[in-house]
PDB file of C-alpha atoms in Angstrom:
ATOM      1  CA  UNK A  47     122.588  90.484 157.519  1.00  0.00           C
ATOM      2  CA  UNK A  48     124.741  88.183 155.440  1.00  0.00           C
ATOM      3  CA  UNK A  49     125.642  88.513 151.749  1.00  0.00           C
ATOM      4  CA  UNK A  50     122.596  86.752 150.237  1.00  0.00           C
ATOM      5  CA  UNK A  51     120.223  88.719 152.481  1.00  0.00           C
ATOM      6  CA  UNK A  52     121.834  92.008 151.471  1.00  0.00           C
ATOM      7  CA  UNK A  53     121.657  90.988 147.806  1.00  0.00           C
ATOM      8  CA  UNK A  54     117.934  90.231 148.144  1.00  0.00           C
ATOM      9  CA  UNK A  55     117.242  93.596 149.774  1.00  0.00           C
ATOM     10  CA  UNK A  56     119.270  95.369 147.076  1.00  0.00           C
ATOM     11  CA  UNK A  57     117.396  93.546 144.284  1.00  0.00           C
ATOM     12  CA  UNK A  58     114.071  94.238 146.003  1.00  0.00           C
ATOM     13  CA  UNK A  59     114.758  97.967 146.280  1.00  0.00           C
ATOM     14  CA  UNK A  60     116.143  98.138 142.724  1.00  0.00           C
ATOM     15  CA  UNK A  61     113.073  96.329 141.417  1.00  0.00           C
ATOM     16  CA  UNK A  62     110.839  98.748 143.315  1.00  0.00           C
ATOM     17  CA  UNK A  63     112.553 101.783 141.793  1.00  0.00           C
ATOM     18  CA  UNK A  64     112.030 100.562 138.234  1.00  0.00           C
ATOM     19  CA  UNK A  65     108.568  99.167 138.966  1.00  0.00           C
ATOM     20  CA  UNK A  66     107.081 102.284 140.554  1.00  0.00           C
ATOM     21  CA  UNK A  67     108.707 104.621 138.038  1.00  0.00           C
ATOM     22  CA  UNK A  68     107.535 102.577 135.079  1.00  0.00           C
ATOM     23  CA  UNK A  69     103.957 102.064 136.271  1.00  0.00           C
ATOM     24  CA  UNK A  70     103.698 105.813 136.826  1.00  0.00           C
ATOM     25  CA  UNK A  71     105.037 106.238 133.265  1.00  0.00           C
ATOM     26  CA  UNK A  72     102.232 103.949 132.060  1.00  0.00           C
ATOM     27  CA  UNK A  73      99.682 106.155 133.831  1.00  0.00           C
ATOM     28  CA  UNK A  74     101.290 109.264 132.328  1.00  0.00           C
ATOM     29  CA  UNK A  75     101.104 107.765 128.827  1.00  0.00           C
ATOM     30  CA  UNK A  76      97.451 106.797 129.282  1.00  0.00           C
ATOM     31  CA  UNK A  77      96.431 110.250 130.472  1.00  0.00           C
ATOM     32  CA  UNK A  78      98.438 112.269 127.910  1.00  0.00           C
ATOM     33  CA  UNK A  79      96.332 114.766 125.998  1.00  0.00           C
ATOM     34  CA  UNK A  80      96.188 115.085 122.261  1.00  0.00           C
ATOM     35  CA  UNK A  81      97.058 111.538 121.213  1.00  0.00           C
ATOM     36  CA  UNK A  82      94.757 108.842 119.907  1.00  0.00           C
ATOM     37  CA  UNK A  83      93.539 106.585 122.759  1.00  0.00           C
ATOM     38  CA  UNK A  84      94.764 103.437 120.992  1.00  0.00           C
ATOM     39  CA  UNK A  85      98.228 104.949 120.549  1.00  0.00           C
ATOM     40  CA  UNK A  86      98.371 105.978 124.226  1.00  0.00           C
ATOM     41  CA  UNK A  87      97.173 102.536 125.218  1.00  0.00           C
ATOM     42  CA  UNK A  88      99.723 100.799 123.001  1.00  0.00           C
ATOM     43  CA  UNK A  89     102.551 102.881 124.478  1.00  0.00           C
ATOM     44  CA  UNK A  90     101.291 102.294 128.013  1.00  0.00           C
ATOM     45  CA  UNK A  91     100.902  98.575 127.410  1.00  0.00           C
ATOM     46  CA  UNK A  92     104.434  98.336 126.003  1.00  0.00           C
ATOM     47  CA  UNK A  93     105.938 100.088 129.030  1.00  0.00           C
ATOM     48  CA  UNK A  94     103.813  97.875 131.279  1.00  0.00           C
ATOM     49  CA  UNK A  95     104.856  94.655 129.571  1.00  0.00           C
ATOM     50  CA  UNK A  96     108.557  95.443 129.107  1.00  0.00           C
ATOM     51  CA  UNK A  97     109.361  97.366 132.302  1.00  0.00           C
ATOM     52  CA  UNK A  98     106.607  97.300 134.911  1.00  0.00           C
ATOM     53  CA  UNK A  99     105.818  93.595 134.965  1.00  0.00           C
ATOM     54  CA  UNK A 100     109.427  92.303 135.025  1.00  0.00           C
ATOM     55  CA  UNK A 101     110.364  94.843 137.722  1.00  0.00           C
ATOM     56  CA  UNK A 102     107.264  93.900 139.730  1.00  0.00           C
ATOM     57  CA  UNK A 103     108.154  90.205 139.497  1.00  0.00           C
ATOM     58  CA  UNK A 104     111.733  90.919 140.620  1.00  0.00           C
ATOM     59  CA  UNK A 105     110.514  93.033 143.523  1.00  0.00           C
ATOM     60  CA  UNK A 106     107.843  90.540 144.562  1.00  0.00           C
ATOM     61  CA  UNK A 107     110.035  87.421 144.372  1.00  0.00           C
ATOM     62  CA  UNK A 108     112.979  88.984 146.215  1.00  0.00           C
ATOM     63  CA  UNK A 109     110.681  90.540 148.825  1.00  0.00           C
ATOM     64  CA  UNK A 110     108.925  87.235 149.512  1.00  0.00           C
ATOM     65  CA  UNK A 111     112.263  85.392 149.608  1.00  0.00           C
ATOM     66  CA  UNK A 112     113.648  87.848 152.165  1.00  0.00           C
ATOM     67  CA  UNK A 113     110.450  87.667 154.204  1.00  0.00           C
ATOM     68  CA  UNK A 114     110.587  83.862 154.252  1.00  0.00           C
ATOM     69  CA  UNK A 115     114.235  83.886 155.334  1.00  0.00           C
ATOM     70  CA  UNK A 116     113.306  85.578 158.604  1.00  0.00           C
ATOM     71  CA  UNK A 117     109.525  85.516 159.033  1.00  0.00           C
ATOM     72  CA  UNK A 118     109.681  85.790 162.802  1.00  0.00           C
ATOM     73  CA  UNK A 119     111.757  88.980 162.637  1.00  0.00           C
ATOM     74  CA  UNK A 120     109.499  90.650 160.079  1.00  0.00           C
ATOM     75  CA  UNK A 121     106.054  89.567 161.241  1.00  0.00           C
ATOM     76  CA  UNK A 122     106.331  88.787 164.960  1.00  0.00           C
ATOM     77  CA  UNK A 123     109.134  90.816 166.507  1.00  0.00           C
ATOM     78  CA  UNK A 124     108.746  94.002 164.457  1.00  0.00           C
ATOM     79  CA  UNK A 125     105.314  95.287 163.507  1.00  0.00           C
ATOM     80  CA  UNK A 126     106.377  97.870 160.917  1.00  0.00           C
ATOM     81  CA  UNK A 127     106.238  95.178 158.225  1.00  0.00           C
ATOM     82  CA  UNK A 128     102.459  94.877 158.673  1.00  0.00           C
ATOM     83  CA  UNK A 129     101.992  98.521 157.679  1.00  0.00           C
ATOM     84  CA  UNK A 130     104.522  98.258 154.845  1.00  0.00           C
ATOM     85  CA  UNK A 131     102.773  95.201 153.412  1.00  0.00           C
ATOM     86  CA  UNK A 132      99.367  96.895 153.604  1.00  0.00           C
ATOM     87  CA  UNK A 133     100.537  99.772 151.424  1.00  0.00           C
ATOM     88  CA  UNK A 134     102.536  97.421 149.174  1.00  0.00           C
ATOM     89  CA  UNK A 135      99.352  95.428 148.536  1.00  0.00           C
ATOM     90  CA  UNK A 136      97.563  98.650 147.565  1.00  0.00           C
ATOM     91  CA  UNK A 137     100.365  99.395 145.085  1.00  0.00           C
ATOM     92  CA  UNK A 138     100.172  95.869 143.644  1.00  0.00           C
ATOM     93  CA  UNK A 139      96.423  96.105 143.128  1.00  0.00           C
ATOM     94  CA  UNK A 140      96.597  99.513 141.462  1.00  0.00           C
ATOM     95  CA  UNK A 141      99.495  98.301 139.289  1.00  0.00           C
ATOM     96  CA  UNK A 142      97.252  95.594 137.845  1.00  0.00           C
ATOM     97  CA  UNK A 143      94.314  97.966 137.329  1.00  0.00           C
ATOM     98  CA  UNK A 144      96.474 100.497 135.444  1.00  0.00           C
ATOM     99  CA  UNK A 145      97.972  97.698 133.340  1.00  0.00           C
ATOM    100  CA  UNK A 146      94.488  96.436 132.527  1.00  0.00           C
ATOM    101  CA  UNK A 147      93.418  99.921 131.503  1.00  0.00           C
ATOM    102  CA  UNK A 148      96.428 100.163 129.174  1.00  0.00           C
ATOM    103  CA  UNK A 149      95.446  96.889 127.521  1.00  0.00           C
ATOM    104  CA  UNK A 150      91.825  98.028 127.074  1.00  0.00           C
ATOM    105  CA  UNK A 151      92.894 101.349 125.542  1.00  0.00           C
ATOM    106  CA  UNK A 152      95.328  99.586 123.202  1.00  0.00           C
ATOM    107  CA  UNK A 153      92.594  97.217 122.011  1.00  0.00           C
ATOM    108  CA  UNK A 154      90.047 100.000 121.671  1.00  0.00           C
ATOM    109  CA  UNK A 155      87.538  98.551 124.149  1.00  0.00           C
ATOM    110  CA  UNK A 156      87.615 101.846 126.107  1.00  0.00           C
ATOM    111  CA  UNK A 157      88.215 105.353 124.796  1.00  0.00           C
ATOM    112  CA  UNK A 158      89.538 107.205 127.843  1.00  0.00           C
ATOM    113  CA  UNK A 159      91.949 106.705 130.706  1.00  0.00           C
ATOM    114  CA  UNK A 160      89.139 106.830 133.266  1.00  0.00           C
ATOM    115  CA  UNK A 161      90.389 107.237 136.836  1.00  0.00           C
ATOM    116  CA  UNK A 162      94.004 106.419 135.909  1.00  0.00           C
ATOM    117  CA  UNK A 163      95.375 109.789 137.083  1.00  0.00           C
ATOM    118  CA  UNK A 164      93.796 109.389 140.525  1.00  0.00           C
ATOM    119  CA  UNK A 165      94.981 105.778 140.751  1.00  0.00           C
ATOM    120  CA  UNK A 166      98.509 106.883 139.870  1.00  0.00           C
ATOM    121  CA  UNK A 167      98.424 109.466 142.649  1.00  0.00           C
ATOM    122  CA  UNK A 168      97.200 106.881 145.161  1.00  0.00           C
ATOM    123  CA  UNK A 169      99.849 104.427 143.931  1.00  0.00           C
ATOM    124  CA  UNK A 170     102.634 106.991 144.338  1.00  0.00           C
ATOM    125  CA  UNK A 171     101.498 107.993 147.832  1.00  0.00           C
ATOM    126  CA  UNK A 172     101.121 104.342 148.873  1.00  0.00           C
ATOM    127  CA  UNK A 173     104.603 103.521 147.570  1.00  0.00           C
ATOM    128  CA  UNK A 174     106.084 106.435 149.511  1.00  0.00           C
ATOM    129  CA  UNK A 175     104.285 105.357 152.694  1.00  0.00           C
ATOM    130  CA  UNK A 176     105.450 101.740 152.243  1.00  0.00           C
ATOM    131  CA  UNK A 177     109.022 103.008 151.850  1.00  0.00           C
ATOM    132  CA  UNK A 178     108.614 105.161 154.962  1.00  0.00           C
ATOM    133  CA  UNK A 179     107.703 102.143 157.091  1.00  0.00           C
ATOM    134  CA  UNK A 180     110.579 100.103 155.635  1.00  0.00           C
ATOM    135  CA  UNK A 181     113.190 102.809 156.157  1.00  0.00           C
ATOM    136  CA  UNK A 182     112.135 104.113 159.579  1.00  0.00           C
ATOM    137  CA  UNK A 183     110.817 100.767 160.867  1.00  0.00           C
ATOM    138  CA  UNK A 184     107.854 102.330 162.653  1.00  0.00           C
ATOM    139  CA  UNK A 185     106.075 101.117 164.699  1.00  0.00           C
ATOM    140  CA  UNK A 186     108.705  98.946 166.267  1.00  0.00           C
TER     141      UNK A 186
END
């Protein structure tokens, strides 16, 4: 890999670290006991807006850029990327659902976190599995 490719991978991984950590923090805020639902929602929405979304955009843009730089390598020659992308798509979908729940709680249109705790668990497991495929490059 050359310098720009390494920089894209570094930015992608750095974005992922902040993104996954912050979206799990949103879920934690939404499911916290003892606080008013609107307050939990407002905190979750703020974390989502200021940390999760920018980190997601960084991760997504750098990941797509790297993928487009060598599509044949990632999607034809090595099949581990298919599995990684499957779990990454699950994480992306859950990210948006948790963010939507934060917005609804903040606005008072819902009064509880609903299945946010379970979604956070699935998100965390999916992120770990996506990282596994990226690091170990299985199946190859």
